[in-house]
Every structure is written in C-alpha cells, then in structure tokens.
mmCIF file of C-alpha atoms in Angstrom:
data_model
loop_
_atom_site.group_PDB
_atom_site.id
_atom_site.type_symbol
_atom_site.label_atom_id
_atom_site.label_comp_id
_atom_site.label_asym_id
_atom_site.label_seq_id
_atom_site.Cartn_x
_atom_site.Cartn_y
_atom_site.Cartn_z
ATOM 1 C CA UNK A 21 104.440 84.106 88.370
ATOM 2 C CA UNK A 22 105.769 81.432 90.697
ATOM 3 C CA UNK A 23 105.800 77.630 90.246
ATOM 4 C CA UNK A 24 106.583 75.215 92.759
ATOM 5 C CA UNK A 25 108.492 72.071 91.542
ATOM 6 C CA UNK A 26 107.624 68.836 92.655
ATOM 7 C CA UNK A 27 106.598 69.524 96.601
ATOM 8 C CA UNK A 28 104.978 73.359 96.302
ATOM 9 C CA UNK A 29 102.564 75.252 94.419
ATOM 10 C CA UNK A 30 102.037 77.800 91.479
ATOM 11 C CA UNK A 31 102.049 81.170 92.128
ATOM 12 C CA UNK A 32 101.638 83.825 89.732
ATOM 13 C CA UNK A 33 102.897 87.246 90.319
ATOM 14 C CA UNK A 34 101.509 90.079 87.762
ATOM 15 C CA UNK A 35 103.418 93.547 88.052
ATOM 16 C CA UNK A 36 101.808 96.454 86.550
ATOM 17 C CA UNK A 37 103.427 99.963 86.421
ATOM 18 C CA UNK A 38 101.087 102.524 85.316
ATOM 19 C CA UNK A 39 102.608 106.227 85.019
ATOM 20 C CA UNK A 40 99.936 109.273 84.050
ATOM 21 C CA UNK A 41 101.921 112.402 83.635
ATOM 22 C CA UNK A 42 100.638 115.907 83.583
ATOM 23 C CA UNK A 43 103.165 118.311 81.487
ATOM 24 C CA UNK A 44 103.018 122.001 81.441
ATOM 25 C CA UNK A 45 103.878 124.001 78.225
ATOM 26 C CA UNK A 46 105.377 126.493 80.888
ATOM 27 C CA UNK A 47 107.083 124.744 83.538
ATOM 28 C CA UNK A 48 106.516 126.345 87.009
ATOM 29 C CA UNK A 49 106.781 125.031 90.551
ATOM 30 C CA UNK A 50 102.880 124.932 90.784
ATOM 31 C CA UNK A 51 102.331 122.595 87.678
ATOM 32 C CA UNK A 52 104.064 119.521 88.763
ATOM 33 C CA UNK A 53 103.762 116.454 87.160
ATOM 34 C CA UNK A 54 101.134 113.711 88.466
ATOM 35 C CA UNK A 55 102.754 110.153 88.681
ATOM 36 C CA UNK A 56 100.607 107.321 89.548
ATOM 37 C CA UNK A 57 101.753 103.937 90.101
ATOM 38 C CA UNK A 58 100.230 100.728 90.510
ATOM 39 C CA UNK A 59 101.054 97.269 91.417
ATOM 40 C CA UNK A 60 98.586 94.636 91.040
ATOM 41 C CA UNK A 61 99.920 91.088 92.289
ATOM 42 C CA UNK A 62 97.699 87.803 91.171
ATOM 43 C CA UNK A 63 98.590 84.784 93.215
ATOM 44 C CA UNK A 64 97.474 81.444 92.591
ATOM 45 C CA UNK A 65 98.867 78.169 94.215
ATOM 46 C CA UNK A 66 98.649 74.772 93.049
ATOM 47 C CA UNK A 67 99.519 71.206 94.503
ATOM 48 C CA UNK A 68 101.689 69.475 92.105
ATOM 49 C CA UNK A 69 100.546 65.599 92.705
ATOM 50 C CA UNK A 70 102.397 63.097 90.369
ATOM 51 C CA UNK A 71 101.878 64.358 87.081
ATOM 52 C CA UNK A 72 101.041 68.099 88.412
ATOM 53 C CA UNK A 73 97.310 68.903 89.485
ATOM 54 C CA UNK A 74 96.620 72.545 89.754
ATOM 55 C CA UNK A 75 94.457 74.156 92.373
ATOM 56 C CA UNK A 76 94.568 77.883 91.917
ATOM 57 C CA UNK A 77 93.679 81.070 94.062
ATOM 58 C CA UNK A 78 94.276 84.563 93.242
ATOM 59 C CA UNK A 79 95.220 87.244 95.669
ATOM 60 C CA UNK A 80 95.189 91.024 94.681
ATOM 61 C CA UNK A 81 97.368 92.987 96.939
ATOM 62 C CA UNK A 82 99.625 95.711 97.184
ATOM 63 C CA UNK A 83 98.070 99.216 95.385
ATOM 64 C CA UNK A 84 101.185 101.850 95.878
ATOM 65 C CA UNK A 85 99.837 105.692 95.298
ATOM 66 C CA UNK A 86 102.315 108.458 95.225
ATOM 67 C CA UNK A 87 99.720 111.180 93.971
ATOM 68 C CA UNK A 88 100.922 115.267 93.805
ATOM 69 C CA UNK A 89 97.906 116.827 92.254
ATOM 70 C CA UNK A 90 98.900 120.017 89.991
ATOM 71 C CA UNK A 91 97.119 123.154 90.983
ATOM 72 C CA UNK A 92 94.858 125.650 89.273
ATOM 73 C CA UNK A 93 96.728 128.507 87.979
ATOM 74 C CA UNK A 94 94.929 131.373 89.700
ATOM 75 C CA UNK A 95 91.566 130.859 87.498
ATOM 76 C CA UNK A 96 93.947 130.671 84.539
ATOM 77 C CA UNK A 97 92.439 128.054 81.802
ATOM 78 C CA UNK A 98 93.855 124.642 82.302
ATOM 79 C CA UNK A 99 93.970 124.637 78.338
ATOM 80 C CA UNK A 100 97.838 125.682 78.713
ATOM 81 C CA UNK A 101 98.340 122.168 80.425
ATOM 82 C CA UNK A 102 98.234 119.162 78.265
ATOM 83 C CA UNK A 103 97.962 115.447 79.237
ATOM 84 C CA UNK A 104 100.440 112.981 78.095
ATOM 85 C CA UNK A 105 99.611 109.129 79.346
ATOM 86 C CA UNK A 106 102.278 106.792 79.398
ATOM 87 C CA UNK A 107 100.721 103.513 78.621
ATOM 88 C CA UNK A 108 100.974 100.766 81.593
ATOM 89 C CA UNK A 109 103.756 98.121 81.559
ATOM 90 C CA UNK A 110 103.675 94.631 82.919
ATOM 91 C CA UNK A 111 105.825 92.274 84.062
ATOM 92 C CA UNK A 112 105.470 88.454 85.140
ATOM 93 C CA UNK A 113 107.845 86.917 87.447
ATOM 94 C CA UNK A 114 107.169 83.202 87.761
ATOM 95 C CA UNK A 115 109.283 81.400 90.849
ATOM 96 C CA UNK A 116 109.554 77.830 91.900
ATOM 97 C CA UNK A 117 109.877 76.216 95.211
ATOM 98 C CA UNK A 118 112.437 73.590 95.641
ATOM 99 C CA UNK A 119 114.037 72.056 92.626
ATOM 100 C CA UNK A 120 115.720 68.447 94.672
ATOM 101 C CA UNK A 121 116.909 65.411 93.059
ATOM 102 C CA UNK A 122 116.510 62.674 95.401
ATOM 103 C CA UNK A 123 118.051 59.037 94.580
ATOM 104 C CA UNK A 124 115.149 58.164 92.780
ATOM 105 C CA UNK A 125 115.037 60.637 90.689
ATOM 106 C CA UNK A 126 118.715 60.680 89.777
ATOM 107 C CA UNK A 127 118.143 56.964 88.956
ATOM 108 C CA UNK A 128 115.277 58.033 86.782
ATOM 109 C CA UNK A 129 117.245 60.628 84.956
ATOM 110 C CA UNK A 130 120.011 58.032 83.901
ATOM 111 C CA UNK A 131 119.893 57.122 80.300
ATOM 112 C CA UNK A 132 121.607 53.944 78.805
ATOM 113 C CA UNK A 133 124.850 55.439 77.983
ATOM 114 C CA UNK A 134 125.273 56.301 81.561
ATOM 115 C CA UNK A 135 124.695 60.064 81.325
ATOM 116 C CA UNK A 136 121.799 62.134 82.649
ATOM 117 C CA UNK A 137 118.992 63.702 81.092
ATOM 118 C CA UNK A 138 116.689 65.784 83.460
ATOM 119 C CA UNK A 139 114.850 67.380 80.748
ATOM 120 C CA UNK A 140 111.603 65.191 81.290
ATOM 121 C CA UNK A 141 110.973 66.414 84.690
ATOM 122 C CA UNK A 142 110.326 69.900 83.117
ATOM 123 C CA UNK A 143 108.126 68.383 80.150
ATOM 124 C CA UNK A 144 104.809 69.740 81.869
ATOM 125 C CA UNK A 145 106.616 72.806 83.434
ATOM 126 C CA UNK A 146 108.205 74.499 80.481
ATOM 127 C CA UNK A 147 105.368 76.277 78.921
ATOM 128 C CA UNK A 148 104.853 77.977 81.783
ATOM 129 C CA UNK A 149 108.499 79.054 82.395
ATOM 130 C CA UNK A 150 108.847 80.549 79.052
ATOM 131 C CA UNK A 151 105.732 82.302 79.022
ATOM 132 C CA UNK A 152 106.885 84.569 82.181
ATOM 133 C CA UNK A 153 109.289 87.725 82.062
ATOM 134 C CA UNK A 154 111.552 86.364 84.697
ATOM 135 C CA UNK A 155 111.144 82.707 85.519
ATOM 136 C CA UNK A 156 112.752 81.987 88.986
ATOM 137 C CA UNK A 157 113.703 78.560 90.785
ATOM 138 C CA UNK A 158 115.066 77.589 94.096
ATOM 139 C CA UNK A 159 117.839 75.519 93.261
ATOM 140 C CA UNK A 160 118.371 72.893 96.468
ATOM 141 C CA UNK A 161 120.982 70.758 94.973
ATOM 142 C CA UNK A 162 124.852 71.307 94.756
ATOM 143 C CA UNK A 163 126.704 70.787 91.151
ATOM 144 C CA UNK A 164 130.027 69.065 93.219
ATOM 145 C CA UNK A 165 131.158 67.046 90.396
ATOM 146 C CA UNK A 166 132.721 63.619 90.609
ATOM 147 C CA UNK A 167 135.358 65.299 92.337
ATOM 148 C CA UNK A 168 133.100 65.481 95.723
ATOM 149 C CA UNK A 169 132.477 61.814 95.465
ATOM 150 C CA UNK A 170 129.515 59.667 93.752
ATOM 151 C CA UNK A 171 126.221 61.626 92.735
ATOM 152 C CA UNK A 172 123.858 61.242 95.551
ATOM 153 C CA UNK A 173 120.460 62.442 96.798
ATOM 154 C CA UNK A 174 119.538 63.041 100.299
ATOM 155 C CA UNK A 175 120.862 63.875 102.803
ATOM 156 C CA UNK A 176 123.876 65.577 100.822
ATOM 157 C CA UNK A 177 122.488 66.340 97.201
ATOM 158 C CA UNK A 178 125.513 66.020 94.972
ATOM 159 C CA UNK A 179 123.952 66.511 91.374
ATOM 160 C CA UNK A 180 125.252 65.806 87.556
ATOM 161 C CA UNK A 181 125.602 69.358 85.683
ATOM 162 C CA UNK A 182 123.135 68.200 83.113
ATOM 163 C CA UNK A 183 120.527 69.522 85.542
ATOM 164 C CA UNK A 184 121.690 73.147 84.941
ATOM 165 C CA UNK A 185 121.122 72.179 80.817
ATOM 166 C CA UNK A 186 117.404 70.974 81.729
ATOM 167 C CA UNK A 187 116.967 74.050 84.123
ATOM 168 C CA UNK A 188 117.873 76.603 81.610
ATOM 169 C CA UNK A 189 116.566 74.687 78.413
ATOM 170 C CA UNK A 190 112.977 74.579 80.306
ATOM 171 C CA UNK A 191 112.753 78.227 80.138
ATOM 172 C CA UNK A 192 113.783 79.031 84.078
ATOM 173 C CA UNK A 193 116.635 81.881 83.916
ATOM 174 C CA UNK A 194 116.956 83.053 87.469
ATOM 175 C CA UNK A 195 117.749 80.856 90.238
ATOM 176 C CA UNK A 196 118.081 81.658 94.172
ATOM 177 C CA UNK A 197 120.553 79.196 95.571
ATOM 178 C CA UNK A 198 120.751 79.931 99.468
ATOM 179 C CA UNK A 199 119.200 76.981 101.452
ATOM 180 C CA UNK A 200 120.152 74.297 103.936
ATOM 181 C CA UNK A 201 121.779 72.121 101.292
ATOM 182 C CA UNK A 202 124.108 74.690 99.765
ATOM 183 C CA UNK A 203 126.796 73.188 101.601
ATOM 184 C CA UNK A 204 126.166 69.882 100.875
ATOM 185 C CA UNK A 205 129.187 69.276 98.831
ATOM 186 C CA UNK A 206 131.543 71.666 100.788
ATOM 187 C CA UNK A 207 133.202 74.649 99.949
ATOM 188 C CA UNK A 208 134.294 73.048 97.061
ATOM 189 C CA UNK A 209 130.944 72.213 95.963
ATOM 190 C CA UNK A 210 129.746 75.632 96.947
ATOM 191 C CA UNK A 211 132.209 77.322 94.688
ATOM 192 C CA UNK A 212 131.688 74.659 91.830
ATOM 193 C CA UNK A 213 127.846 74.856 91.722
ATOM 194 C CA UNK A 214 128.028 79.059 90.987
ATOM 195 C CA UNK A 215 130.850 78.062 88.576
ATOM 196 C CA UNK A 216 128.553 75.658 86.691
ATOM 197 C CA UNK A 217 125.810 78.190 86.703
ATOM 198 C CA UNK A 218 127.965 80.917 85.052
ATOM 199 C CA UNK A 219 129.269 78.908 82.573
ATOM 200 C CA UNK A 220 125.728 77.571 81.593
ATOM 201 C CA UNK A 221 124.613 81.545 81.640
ATOM 202 C CA UNK A 222 121.962 81.143 84.292
ATOM 203 C CA UNK A 223 121.882 84.222 86.679
ATOM 204 C CA UNK A 224 121.765 83.401 90.506
ATOM 205 C CA UNK A 225 121.836 84.881 93.877
ATOM 206 C CA UNK A 226 122.066 83.235 97.527
ATOM 207 C CA UNK A 227 125.377 81.928 97.017
ATOM 208 C CA UNK A 228 128.828 82.857 95.518
ATOM 209 C CA UNK A 229 132.110 81.863 94.138
ATOM 210 C CA UNK A 230 133.819 84.736 95.279
ATOM 211 C CA UNK A 231 132.913 87.605 97.481
ATOM 212 C CA UNK A 232 132.521 90.401 94.824
ATOM 213 C CA UNK A 233 129.689 87.900 92.916
ATOM 214 C CA UNK A 234 126.162 90.160 93.397
ATOM 215 C CA UNK A 235 124.419 89.200 96.848
ATOM 216 C CA UNK A 236 120.899 90.440 95.602
ATOM 217 C CA UNK A 237 119.647 91.346 92.109
ATOM 218 C CA UNK A 238 117.602 94.519 90.756
ATOM 219 C CA UNK A 239 115.974 93.227 87.550
ATOM 220 C CA UNK A 240 114.445 95.941 85.288
ATOM 221 C CA UNK A 241 111.699 94.246 83.521
ATOM 222 C CA UNK A 242 109.590 96.235 80.957
ATOM 223 C CA UNK A 243 110.670 99.781 82.681
ATOM 224 C CA UNK A 244 109.331 97.961 85.912
ATOM 225 C CA UNK A 245 112.629 97.520 88.740
ATOM 226 C CA UNK A 246 112.299 94.618 90.816
ATOM 227 C CA UNK A 247 115.058 93.720 93.997
ATOM 228 C CA UNK A 248 115.177 90.273 94.598
ATOM 229 C CA UNK A 249 117.123 88.897 97.878
ATOM 230 C CA UNK A 250 117.508 85.645 99.057
ATOM 231 C CA UNK A 251 118.537 84.350 102.224
ATOM 232 C CA UNK A 252 118.667 80.696 104.410
ATOM 233 C CA UNK A 253 118.275 79.687 108.064
ATOM 234 C CA UNK A 254 121.714 77.982 109.761
ATOM 235 C CA UNK A 255 121.501 75.606 111.610
ATOM 236 C CA UNK A 256 122.594 74.813 115.412
ATOM 237 C CA UNK A 257 126.573 74.098 116.084
ATOM 238 C CA UNK A 258 128.942 73.117 118.942
ATOM 239 C CA UNK A 259 131.452 75.604 118.326
ATOM 240 C CA UNK A 260 130.895 79.010 119.336
ATOM 241 C CA UNK A 261 131.045 81.764 116.404
ATOM 242 C CA UNK A 262 131.025 79.338 113.460
ATOM 243 C CA UNK A 263 128.372 78.994 111.103
ATOM 244 C CA UNK A 264 126.443 75.849 110.293
ATOM 245 C CA UNK A 265 124.184 74.330 107.776
ATOM 246 C CA UNK A 266 122.486 70.818 108.001
ATOM 247 C CA UNK A 267 124.958 70.146 111.045
ATOM 248 C CA UNK A 268 128.108 70.919 108.941
ATOM 249 C CA UNK A 269 130.593 73.432 109.942
ATOM 250 C CA UNK A 270 131.118 76.215 107.331
ATOM 251 C CA UNK A 271 134.751 76.977 106.411
ATOM 252 C CA UNK A 272 135.553 80.695 107.258
ATOM 253 C CA UNK A 273 136.484 81.268 103.850
ATOM 254 C CA UNK A 274 132.676 80.654 103.229
ATOM 255 C CA UNK A 275 130.815 82.860 105.221
ATOM 256 C CA UNK A 276 130.415 85.481 102.912
ATOM 257 C CA UNK A 277 129.590 83.153 100.161
ATOM 258 C CA UNK A 278 126.252 82.160 101.820
ATOM 259 C CA UNK A 279 123.518 84.714 102.580
ATOM 260 C CA UNK A 280 122.478 83.306 105.708
ATOM 261 C CA UNK A 281 120.954 84.188 109.007
ATOM 262 C CA UNK A 282 121.005 82.864 112.233
ATOM 263 C CA UNK A 283 117.932 82.922 114.918
ATOM 264 C CA UNK A 284 120.180 83.626 117.540
ATOM 265 C CA UNK A 285 121.806 86.553 116.041
ATOM 266 C CA UNK A 286 118.271 87.754 114.399
ATOM 267 C CA UNK A 287 119.338 91.401 114.890
ATOM 268 C CA UNK A 288 122.333 91.108 112.461
ATOM 269 C CA UNK A 289 120.120 89.886 109.893
ATOM 270 C CA UNK A 290 117.620 93.007 110.307
ATOM 271 C CA UNK A 291 120.444 95.318 110.219
ATOM 272 C CA UNK A 292 121.783 93.580 106.675
ATOM 273 C CA UNK A 293 118.275 93.335 105.256
ATOM 274 C CA UNK A 294 117.799 96.888 106.107
ATOM 275 C CA UNK A 295 120.944 97.659 104.248
ATOM 276 C CA UNK A 296 120.177 95.776 101.191
ATOM 277 C CA UNK A 297 116.305 97.095 100.936
ATOM 278 C CA UNK A 298 118.179 100.594 100.685
ATOM 279 C CA UNK A 299 120.789 99.981 98.339
ATOM 280 C CA UNK A 300 118.140 98.230 96.181
ATOM 281 C CA UNK A 301 115.572 101.043 96.426
ATOM 282 C CA UNK A 302 118.643 103.494 95.846
ATOM 283 C CA UNK A 303 119.225 101.454 92.290
ATOM 284 C CA UNK A 304 115.419 102.245 91.613
ATOM 285 C CA UNK A 305 113.570 98.933 92.880
ATOM 286 C CA UNK A 306 109.859 99.691 93.027
ATOM 287 C CA UNK A 307 109.078 96.423 94.560
ATOM 288 C CA UNK A 308 111.175 94.233 96.757
ATOM 289 C CA UNK A 309 111.030 90.733 96.926
ATOM 290 C CA UNK A 310 112.904 88.438 99.663
ATOM 291 C CA UNK A 311 113.055 84.408 99.345
ATOM 292 C CA UNK A 312 113.524 83.245 102.604
ATOM 293 C CA UNK A 313 114.383 79.650 103.182
ATOM 294 C CA UNK A 314 113.019 78.947 106.842
ATOM 295 C CA UNK A 315 110.660 76.994 108.938
ATOM 296 C CA UNK A 316 109.595 73.428 109.699
ATOM 297 C CA UNK A 317 109.625 70.670 107.014
ATOM 298 C CA UNK A 318 105.865 69.367 106.390
ATOM 299 C CA UNK A 319 104.420 71.603 108.736
ATOM 300 C CA UNK A 320 101.153 73.479 107.238
ATOM 301 C CA UNK A 321 101.766 76.453 109.044
ATOM 302 C CA UNK A 322 104.124 79.173 110.042
ATOM 303 C CA UNK A 323 106.125 79.211 113.032
ATOM 304 C CA UNK A 324 106.739 82.034 115.445
ATOM 305 C CA UNK A 325 109.919 82.871 113.836
ATOM 306 C CA UNK A 326 108.698 83.027 110.395
ATOM 307 C CA UNK A 327 105.842 85.534 111.880
ATOM 308 C CA UNK A 328 108.389 87.590 113.640
ATOM 309 C CA UNK A 329 110.821 88.113 110.895
ATOM 310 C CA UNK A 330 107.885 88.635 107.894
ATOM 311 C CA UNK A 331 106.622 91.632 110.342
ATOM 312 C CA UNK A 332 110.118 92.965 110.721
ATOM 313 C CA UNK A 333 110.909 92.599 106.851
ATOM 314 C CA UNK A 334 107.362 94.439 106.383
ATOM 315 C CA UNK A 335 108.566 97.172 108.501
ATOM 316 C CA UNK A 336 111.806 97.875 106.500
ATOM 317 C CA UNK A 337 109.664 97.832 103.284
ATOM 318 C CA UNK A 338 109.823 94.359 101.807
ATOM 319 C CA UNK A 339 106.539 94.096 99.394
ATOM 320 C CA UNK A 340 106.583 90.269 98.867
ATOM 321 C CA UNK A 341 108.219 87.385 100.910
ATOM 322 C CA UNK A 342 108.605 84.034 99.047
ATOM 323 C CA UNK A 343 108.887 81.141 101.704
ATOM 324 C CA UNK A 344 110.750 77.472 100.871
ATOM 325 C CA UNK A 345 111.965 74.593 102.937
ATOM 326 C CA UNK A 346 108.584 73.307 104.654
ATOM 327 C CA UNK A 347 107.952 71.478 101.429
ATOM 328 C CA UNK A 348 103.932 71.824 101.910
ATOM 329 C CA UNK A 349 101.991 74.685 101.237
ATOM 330 C CA UNK A 350 101.611 77.061 104.011
ATOM 331 C CA UNK A 351 99.006 80.151 104.517
ATOM 332 C CA UNK A 352 99.367 82.930 102.152
ATOM 333 C CA UNK A 353 99.066 86.244 104.569
ATOM 334 C CA UNK A 354 98.709 90.017 103.993
ATOM 335 C CA UNK A 355 100.584 91.691 106.656
ATOM 336 C CA UNK A 356 100.973 95.480 107.109
ATOM 337 C CA UNK A 357 103.956 97.575 108.483
ATOM 338 C CA UNK A 358 103.414 98.692 112.017
ATOM 339 C CA UNK A 359 103.717 102.379 110.731
ATOM 340 C CA UNK A 360 100.557 101.492 108.686
ATOM 341 C CA UNK A 361 102.642 102.738 105.162
ATOM 342 C CA UNK A 362 103.930 99.169 103.938
ATOM 343 C CA UNK A 363 101.707 96.028 102.906
ATOM 344 C CA UNK A 364 103.596 92.370 102.524
ATOM 345 C CA UNK A 365 102.456 89.418 100.742
ATOM 346 C CA UNK A 366 103.609 86.608 102.214
ATOM 347 C CA UNK A 367 103.936 82.534 100.572
#
C-alpha cells in the first residue's frame, strides 16, 4: 500500500503468494510438486488537498504462474498422491511520495520552547501507515544538523532530527533517500542523515553513510520476499566525469554513497540495474520494486526518458516502478517487456 505525503497520492499494493503443492507418497521424477504463485496488486490513488481528500482507484495487475502438472502414473490410481494445500499469505506494502519540510512547515512545527514537533503533520496518516506490513516513504530532506547552518526549507533542505522521530512514531518504518535533495547539506549532511536514521532504527536505501551500507533491500514479509531499489537522476554539470545533484558537484568520496543515474550514461545504469535485479532474485525476491526519482516537476505526464527507462526496467524483470519528483499525479500505466515474459505496473 502506498501513501503520498502532501503532494501525492495513495496507492495500496497487496502482495499475495499462494502455493499449492501435490506431495507423492513415493517420490519419483514424474510425481513433481505443483507450485502455483499469484501476485495480486491493488492500486489506489488519492489527491491530498489541504486536509487530504482521497480519490481512490484500483488496478489489478500481474498474475504470475509457474505450473508443472503432475503426470498420471501409467494408469495407476491417483490415490497414492495426497494433496497438501499451503494457505495463501498476504503482504501489504504502503509507500509515500515526498516528505518535504518547506519553510512554512518548519515554522509551523516550532514549539514555544524553540524545539520542533512534526508529529501533527502525520496525525491523519498514521492509521494507514500502521495498518501496513511495510510502510515506505520518500525522505526528501537532509538531517544536516546545526553544524550545516540554520534549519531551512527550499532550495536546500536542512531539517531538525525530530522529523525522524515523528516519522518513526507515525508507523513509517522504511525510507527511500535517493533524490535531488540528498546532497543539500553536502557530504557531511549526506552521511549525517544516514547516521540519524540508523540511530532512530529506521531502515533505508538510496543513500549510504559508508560504502558497505546496503544498496538495496530484500524484505521477507509473511513468507513473501520483495526486492526494493531506489535511484535518483543526476543533474547537468560543467566538470566532465563528475556527478551533480541540483547543480552542486558531488565530492568524489560521495560517488558511491548515492544511488544515481545519468541520462547521458544510461547504459551504465541499465548494467547496474541488471546486476541488482539478479542479486535480489538470487536472494529469493519474488517481486521487484524500483523507486525512481525522475521526470519533470509539475508535469502530469511522463516524459520520453521515463518511458524509455521504464521499458528497459520491465525488460530486465522489474514488476513495479514507483516514481517521484514531479509532485503531481501522472498516469498509471501497465507495460509489458519486449519478450512478453514480464508485466510492469508504472506509477
């Protein structure tokens, strides 16, 4: 299940894994187990206006089947084969759009004592977060601390650590952190943001404190393994061979601390995505979700790059793509891999 914060939508994704096995009393090659897996996805969107008005819609998508029927044993009675049914299991994943603290929100969160309390902003969303098995949010601010200067909103977000407390208390338990604001408070703020999240016990992907931190996650929820990856687009810069975010040159030390891709070197991203997908599947991931920070702000339709990259990710085996950055709702699309073997839900 997915829930956008402030400028977004609500999307509910329900993962169902149903396994039915036939177990033979005498195990032979011809008496193989039947494994049937289904994934049902229900997607709901909602525009959050002022106090959050909800407009829902549903998409039932991907059904995957891996079925090998057991053969009759040359006329022998099938009574020698007993059937055992494993009950279906469900996993609900809720994911938000952009958690951002602009100057007005920063001012509104300040208390009489001078501290900051962001919990009221989550008051009407918390019940949704807590109802899901996994609640994911896109954190589009940094925790640079006072060492990085004053707390600030756009264009360089530096937010008090108490936001992390409010996030955790709200029921959100997993963050994606790769976006064009990940480097707003420089290398120090990038690392400190990761440190704060670790201290608060909030799992995250997209950025790192050190290179050995995980680049992606495979979460097992109710016996269903879901692979999660997160990437942001890079912005253009004047120095060849260097990475930029929001026009700021990224320190060489930070090159491997942010999951990012360049439109000018898109084949490098495709190669990395293929590697990550392979690793997640090797770890047993049955469903692959890519969070992509991309597109153009306030545009209600996907641009050519979004469509091109989405098609490639579908070809590579990604089951769902969840986009952020435009801050408006773009069309939900169902695309198919070029070989016809995979179907991808794009949001």
